[in-house]
Amino acid sequence: MAIIDIAAKVLRKGYVCDSCLGRQFAQLLSGYTNEQRGRAIRQTLAEAIDAGEKLDVDLSNFHSFKFRQQKIKTPKPSKCWVCSGLFEKIDELASRAAKEAAKVEFNRFHVGVVLSKDLSQQEEKLWEAAGIEWTESIKSELSREIGKRLAAILKKEVDLEKPEVVVLINLAKDRVELDVNPLFVYGRYKKFAEMPQTRWPCRECRGRGCERCDFTGKMYATSVEERIGKTFLAASGGDDTRFHGAGREDIDVRCLDWREFVIELTKPKRRALDLRAIEKKINRANEGEISVSGLRFADRDEVRQVKERRVDKVYRVVFEVPKDARITPADLKKLGSLKGTIKQKTPTRVLHRRADIVRKRKVKDISAKKVGRRVTIEVRAESGLYIKELVSGDSGRTSPSVAEILKTEPRILDVSIVKIYSKS
Ligand SMILES: [Zn+2]
Ligand SMILES: [Zn+2]
């Protein structure tokens, strides 16, 4: 269909603004706004009318023109019947959105739009009348045009791929909403005290608070996540944290080498955090219990990478053998035979929450020394080996084991991770 014919159809039923007219030709030529396209086409049509062409259009669309050849009465236009004058108020809408967006800190954003039912219906009607050959949707024009204005007002960047904030113009509810994406920070931690890695909701009440948990909603008073998260929440004004560790250690296992993590802060109000200061603050507040290092900003991809990391660790286990056990240096040497594949059925202590399967994990190196009844072993193992069960044998569910080889019942006194390799 000729451009002129499409334009005439757009302008047939009543007044249509430049944006709504030009939008029907959005896919033609680049470097113009739809408003500019609309103005140009309207002028072309006005010239055709002045030249004597009989176009079937609503003449209020040409109220702004001075005709030279024809004596034409053009009535004053009412509001654009497609957008009800929305595009005339686009600057107003943008400054309202800017005001809302200024409540949080960000650099990259994009604009989302929820159309009112009315607006969608009018757009449909226009498309029925004039076709959709070169058109663009109201939604996409609005989000682009408001995006441009917001970028200018706020001096921020539009980013469709990884926005920190989505400014949602909800025309259905006449509201501007902010969808703030989480902030991710990478770091490494050591743990010297007894605590779980992540917040552990009370099993009884699932976090609501009950007698068992002393109305804290938690199984344990604190965790690595909470110790680190507290400072981050205060600095970012965020809602909550999610903690993603590169593997985890038991509550009573100390982690004496740096373990990687990514902490996710939900709905942060501030993103330009002084990570150096935060690191110092965490370390000062948690002296002797946990410490962090190497904090830097990360993204969601890194959460997956950190969680998938499978690296060897060296565990140091101190255990005591019964009084009557007679362990000779030759016996200790036999522990070398643990090198190789260990078969572990799911440990009895975690059977209530994990499936009963057999895992095969490798012990790559082991050394042992004994002072009195105390034996200290250092074991380099593949990621995922249950170290306590390697020692105790878990009633034969782990085999071979230290207990099996020494033919005794070791009582574990201390478990520490002394080295985490960076590659497996
Ligand atoms: Zn309009
Ligand atoms: Zn509880």
PDB file of N, CA and C in Angstrom, residues 49-95:
ATOM      1  N   ILE A  49      -3.600  17.877  -0.186  1.00  0.00           N
ATOM      2  CA  ILE A  49      -4.938  18.457  -0.044  1.00  0.00           C
ATOM      3  C   ILE A  49      -4.962  19.851  -0.660  1.00  0.00           C
ATOM      4  N   ASP A  50      -3.901  20.628  -0.380  1.00  0.00           N
ATOM      5  CA  ASP A  50      -3.836  21.995  -0.928  1.00  0.00           C
ATOM      6  C   ASP A  50      -3.780  21.948  -2.453  1.00  0.00           C
ATOM      7  N   ALA A  51      -3.175  20.875  -3.002  1.00  0.00           N
ATOM      8  CA  ALA A  51      -3.073  20.729  -4.456  1.00  0.00           C
ATOM      9  C   ALA A  51      -4.394  20.243  -5.062  1.00  0.00           C
ATOM     10  N   GLY A  52      -5.377  20.016  -4.221  1.00  0.00           N
ATOM     11  CA  GLY A  52      -6.701  19.683  -4.753  1.00  0.00           C
ATOM     12  C   GLY A  52      -7.060  18.210  -4.682  1.00  0.00           C
ATOM     13  N   GLU A  53      -6.163  17.380  -4.132  1.00  0.00           N
ATOM     14  CA  GLU A  53      -6.509  15.958  -4.014  1.00  0.00           C
ATOM     15  C   GLU A  53      -7.609  15.780  -2.979  1.00  0.00           C
ATOM     16  N   LYS A  54      -8.525  14.895  -3.321  1.00  0.00           N
ATOM     17  CA  LYS A  54      -9.607  14.634  -2.366  1.00  0.00           C
ATOM     18  C   LYS A  54      -9.213  13.437  -1.502  1.00  0.00           C
ATOM     19  N   LEU A  55      -8.811  13.702  -0.261  1.00  0.00           N
ATOM     20  CA  LEU A  55      -8.443  12.610   0.636  1.00  0.00           C
ATOM     21  C   LEU A  55      -9.542  12.439   1.675  1.00  0.00           C
ATOM     22  N   ASP A  56      -9.836  11.161   1.948  1.00  0.00           N
ATOM     23  CA  ASP A  56     -10.860  10.871   2.950  1.00  0.00           C
ATOM     24  C   ASP A  56     -10.216  10.877   4.341  1.00  0.00           C
ATOM     25  N   VAL A  57     -10.085  12.097   4.901  1.00  0.00           N
ATOM     26  CA  VAL A  57      -9.435  12.230   6.205  1.00  0.00           C
ATOM     27  C   VAL A  57     -10.242  13.154   7.108  1.00  0.00           C
ATOM     28  N   ASP A  58      -9.987  13.062   8.398  1.00  0.00           N
ATOM     29  CA  ASP A  58     -10.598  13.996   9.344  1.00  0.00           C
ATOM     30  C   ASP A  58      -9.788  15.289   9.319  1.00  0.00           C
ATOM     31  N   LEU A  59     -10.405  16.397   8.936  1.00  0.00           N
ATOM     32  CA  LEU A  59      -9.669  17.639   8.685  1.00  0.00           C
ATOM     33  C   LEU A  59      -9.095  18.291   9.945  1.00  0.00           C
ATOM     34  N   SER A  60      -9.569  17.845  11.111  1.00  0.00           N
ATOM     35  CA  SER A  60      -8.969  18.407  12.339  1.00  0.00           C
ATOM     36  C   SER A  60      -7.494  18.021  12.425  1.00  0.00           C
ATOM     37  N   ASN A  61      -7.095  17.024  11.658  1.00  0.00           N
ATOM     38  CA  ASN A  61      -5.682  16.627  11.622  1.00  0.00           C
ATOM     39  C   ASN A  61      -4.785  17.685  10.968  1.00  0.00           C
ATOM     40  N   PHE A  62      -5.428  18.696  10.301  1.00  0.00           N
ATOM     41  CA  PHE A  62      -4.630  19.678   9.543  1.00  0.00           C
ATOM     42  C   PHE A  62      -4.863  21.091  10.034  1.00  0.00           C
ATOM     43  N   HIS A  63      -5.299  21.189  11.282  1.00  0.00           N
ATOM     44  CA  HIS A  63      -5.609  22.491  11.865  1.00  0.00           C
ATOM     45  C   HIS A  63      -4.402  23.429  11.909  1.00  0.00           C
ATOM     46  N   SER A  64      -3.216  22.871  12.007  1.00  0.00           N
ATOM     47  CA  SER A  64      -2.023  23.718  12.149  1.00  0.00           C
ATOM     48  C   SER A  64      -1.494  24.261  10.819  1.00  0.00           C
ATOM     49  N   PHE A  65      -2.083  23.843   9.688  1.00  0.00           N
ATOM     50  CA  PHE A  65      -1.560  24.282   8.379  1.00  0.00           C
ATOM     51  C   PHE A  65      -2.348  25.478   7.822  1.00  0.00           C
ATOM     52  N   LYS A  66      -1.606  26.321   7.073  1.00  0.00           N
ATOM     53  CA  LYS A  66      -2.267  27.424   6.363  1.00  0.00           C
ATOM     54  C   LYS A  66      -2.351  27.035   4.889  1.00  0.00           C
ATOM     55  N   PHE A  67      -3.542  26.763   4.421  1.00  0.00           N
ATOM     56  CA  PHE A  67      -3.708  26.341   3.017  1.00  0.00           C
ATOM     57  C   PHE A  67      -3.712  27.564   2.109  1.00  0.00           C
ATOM     58  N   ARG A  68      -3.051  27.485   0.960  1.00  0.00           N
ATOM     59  CA  ARG A  68      -2.955  28.623   0.033  1.00  0.00           C
ATOM     60  C   ARG A  68      -3.920  28.500  -1.131  1.00  0.00           C
ATOM     61  N   GLN A  69      -4.080  27.258  -1.637  1.00  0.00           N
ATOM     62  CA  GLN A  69      -4.879  27.055  -2.851  1.00  0.00           C
ATOM     63  C   GLN A  69      -6.343  26.772  -2.557  1.00  0.00           C
ATOM     64  N   GLN A  70      -6.590  26.132  -1.440  1.00  0.00           N
ATOM     65  CA  GLN A  70      -7.958  25.709  -1.151  1.00  0.00           C
ATOM     66  C   GLN A  70      -8.529  26.524  -0.002  1.00  0.00           C
ATOM     67  N   LYS A  71      -9.821  26.710  -0.086  1.00  0.00           N
ATOM     68  CA  LYS A  71     -10.500  27.297   1.072  1.00  0.00           C
ATOM     69  C   LYS A  71     -11.010  26.130   1.910  1.00  0.00           C
ATOM     70  N   ILE A  72     -10.305  25.835   3.000  1.00  0.00           N
ATOM     71  CA  ILE A  72     -10.660  24.669   3.806  1.00  0.00           C
ATOM     72  C   ILE A  72     -10.821  25.084   5.254  1.00  0.00           C
ATOM     73  N   LYS A  73     -11.892  24.632   5.849  1.00  0.00           N
ATOM     74  CA  LYS A  73     -12.088  24.877   7.281  1.00  0.00           C
ATOM     75  C   LYS A  73     -11.567  23.677   8.050  1.00  0.00           C
ATOM     76  N   THR A  74     -10.605  23.896   8.905  1.00  0.00           N
ATOM     77  CA  THR A  74     -10.092  22.764   9.712  1.00  0.00           C
ATOM     78  C   THR A  74     -10.512  22.961  11.155  1.00  0.00           C
ATOM     79  N   PRO A  75     -11.364  22.053  11.676  1.00  0.00           N
ATOM     80  CA  PRO A  75     -11.795  22.198  13.072  1.00  0.00           C
ATOM     81  C   PRO A  75     -10.630  21.991  14.034  1.00  0.00           C
ATOM     82  N   LYS A  76     -10.754  22.572  15.205  1.00  0.00           N
ATOM     83  CA  LYS A  76      -9.742  22.378  16.261  1.00  0.00           C
ATOM     84  C   LYS A  76      -9.701  20.905  16.660  1.00  0.00           C
ATOM     85  N   PRO A  77      -8.529  20.314  16.736  1.00  0.00           N
ATOM     86  CA  PRO A  77      -8.497  18.879  17.065  1.00  0.00           C
ATOM     87  C   PRO A  77      -8.820  18.626  18.543  1.00  0.00           C
ATOM     88  N   SER A  78      -9.420  17.472  18.802  1.00  0.00           N
ATOM     89  CA  SER A  78      -9.533  17.033  20.199  1.00  0.00           C
ATOM     90  C   SER A  78      -8.286  16.171  20.495  1.00  0.00           C
ATOM     91  N   LYS A  79      -8.287  15.462  21.609  1.00  0.00           N
ATOM     92  CA  LYS A  79      -7.135  14.618  21.956  1.00  0.00           C
ATOM     93  C   LYS A  79      -6.955  13.501  20.932  1.00  0.00           C
ATOM     94  N   CYS A  80      -5.711  13.070  20.739  1.00  0.00           N
ATOM     95  CA  CYS A  80      -5.423  11.931  19.862  1.00  0.00           C
ATOM     96  C   CYS A  80      -6.257  10.730  20.328  1.00  0.00           C
ATOM     97  N   TRP A  81      -7.011  10.148  19.410  1.00  0.00           N
ATOM     98  CA  TRP A  81      -7.904   9.056  19.858  1.00  0.00           C
ATOM     99  C   TRP A  81      -7.160   7.752  20.129  1.00  0.00           C
ATOM    100  N   VAL A  82      -5.929   7.674  19.664  1.00  0.00           N
ATOM    101  CA  VAL A  82      -5.157   6.446  19.908  1.00  0.00           C
ATOM    102  C   VAL A  82      -4.540   6.468  21.310  1.00  0.00           C
ATOM    103  N   CYS A  83      -3.804   7.541  21.607  1.00  0.00           N
ATOM    104  CA  CYS A  83      -3.045   7.566  22.867  1.00  0.00           C
ATOM    105  C   CYS A  83      -3.653   8.493  23.911  1.00  0.00           C
ATOM    106  N   SER A  84      -4.751   9.144  23.585  1.00  0.00           N
ATOM    107  CA  SER A  84      -5.391  10.116  24.494  1.00  0.00           C
ATOM    108  C   SER A  84      -4.411  11.178  24.971  1.00  0.00           C
ATOM    109  N   GLY A  85      -3.481  11.544  24.111  1.00  0.00           N
ATOM    110  CA  GLY A  85      -2.559  12.621  24.459  1.00  0.00           C
ATOM    111  C   GLY A  85      -1.375  12.186  25.316  1.00  0.00           C
ATOM    112  N   LEU A  86      -1.168  10.870  25.439  1.00  0.00           N
ATOM    113  CA  LEU A  86      -0.069  10.347  26.262  1.00  0.00           C
ATOM    114  C   LEU A  86       1.295  10.858  25.789  1.00  0.00           C
ATOM    115  N   PHE A  87       1.473  10.896  24.471  1.00  0.00           N
ATOM    116  CA  PHE A  87       2.791  11.284  23.955  1.00  0.00           C
ATOM    117  C   PHE A  87       3.084  12.772  24.146  1.00  0.00           C
ATOM    118  N   GLU A  88       2.034  13.573  24.349  1.00  0.00           N
ATOM    119  CA  GLU A  88       2.282  14.984  24.669  1.00  0.00           C
ATOM    120  C   GLU A  88       2.799  15.097  26.095  1.00  0.00           C
ATOM    121  N   LYS A  89       2.463  14.093  26.918  1.00  0.00           N
ATOM    122  CA  LYS A  89       2.850  14.166  28.329  1.00  0.00           C
ATOM    123  C   LYS A  89       4.083  13.314  28.632  1.00  0.00           C
ATOM    124  N   ILE A  90       4.803  12.961  27.570  1.00  0.00           N
ATOM    125  CA  ILE A  90       5.885  12.006  27.765  1.00  0.00           C
ATOM    126  C   ILE A  90       7.024  12.584  28.626  1.00  0.00           C
ATOM    127  N   ASP A  91       7.252  13.904  28.488  1.00  0.00           N
ATOM    128  CA  ASP A  91       8.285  14.530  29.320  1.00  0.00           C
ATOM    129  C   ASP A  91       7.880  14.505  30.790  1.00  0.00           C
ATOM    130  N   GLU A  92       6.622  14.756  31.017  1.00  0.00           N
ATOM    131  CA  GLU A  92       6.068  14.730  32.367  1.00  0.00           C
ATOM    132  C   GLU A  92       6.231  13.335  32.974  1.00  0.00           C
ATOM    133  N   LEU A  93       5.894  12.329  32.150  1.00  0.00           N
ATOM    134  CA  LEU A  93       5.976  10.936  32.580  1.00  0.00           C
ATOM    135  C   LEU A  93       7.428  10.579  32.919  1.00  0.00           C
ATOM    136  N   ALA A  94       8.336  11.062  32.071  1.00  0.00           N
ATOM    137  CA  ALA A  94       9.757  10.771  32.272  1.00  0.00           C
ATOM    138  C   ALA A  94      10.271  11.420  33.551  1.00  0.00           C
ATOM    139  N   SER A  95       9.843  12.645  33.831  1.00  0.00           N
ATOM    140  CA  SER A  95      10.377  13.280  35.039  1.00  0.00           C
ATOM    141  C   SER A  95       9.773  12.643  36.283  1.00  0.00           C
TER     142      SER A  95
END
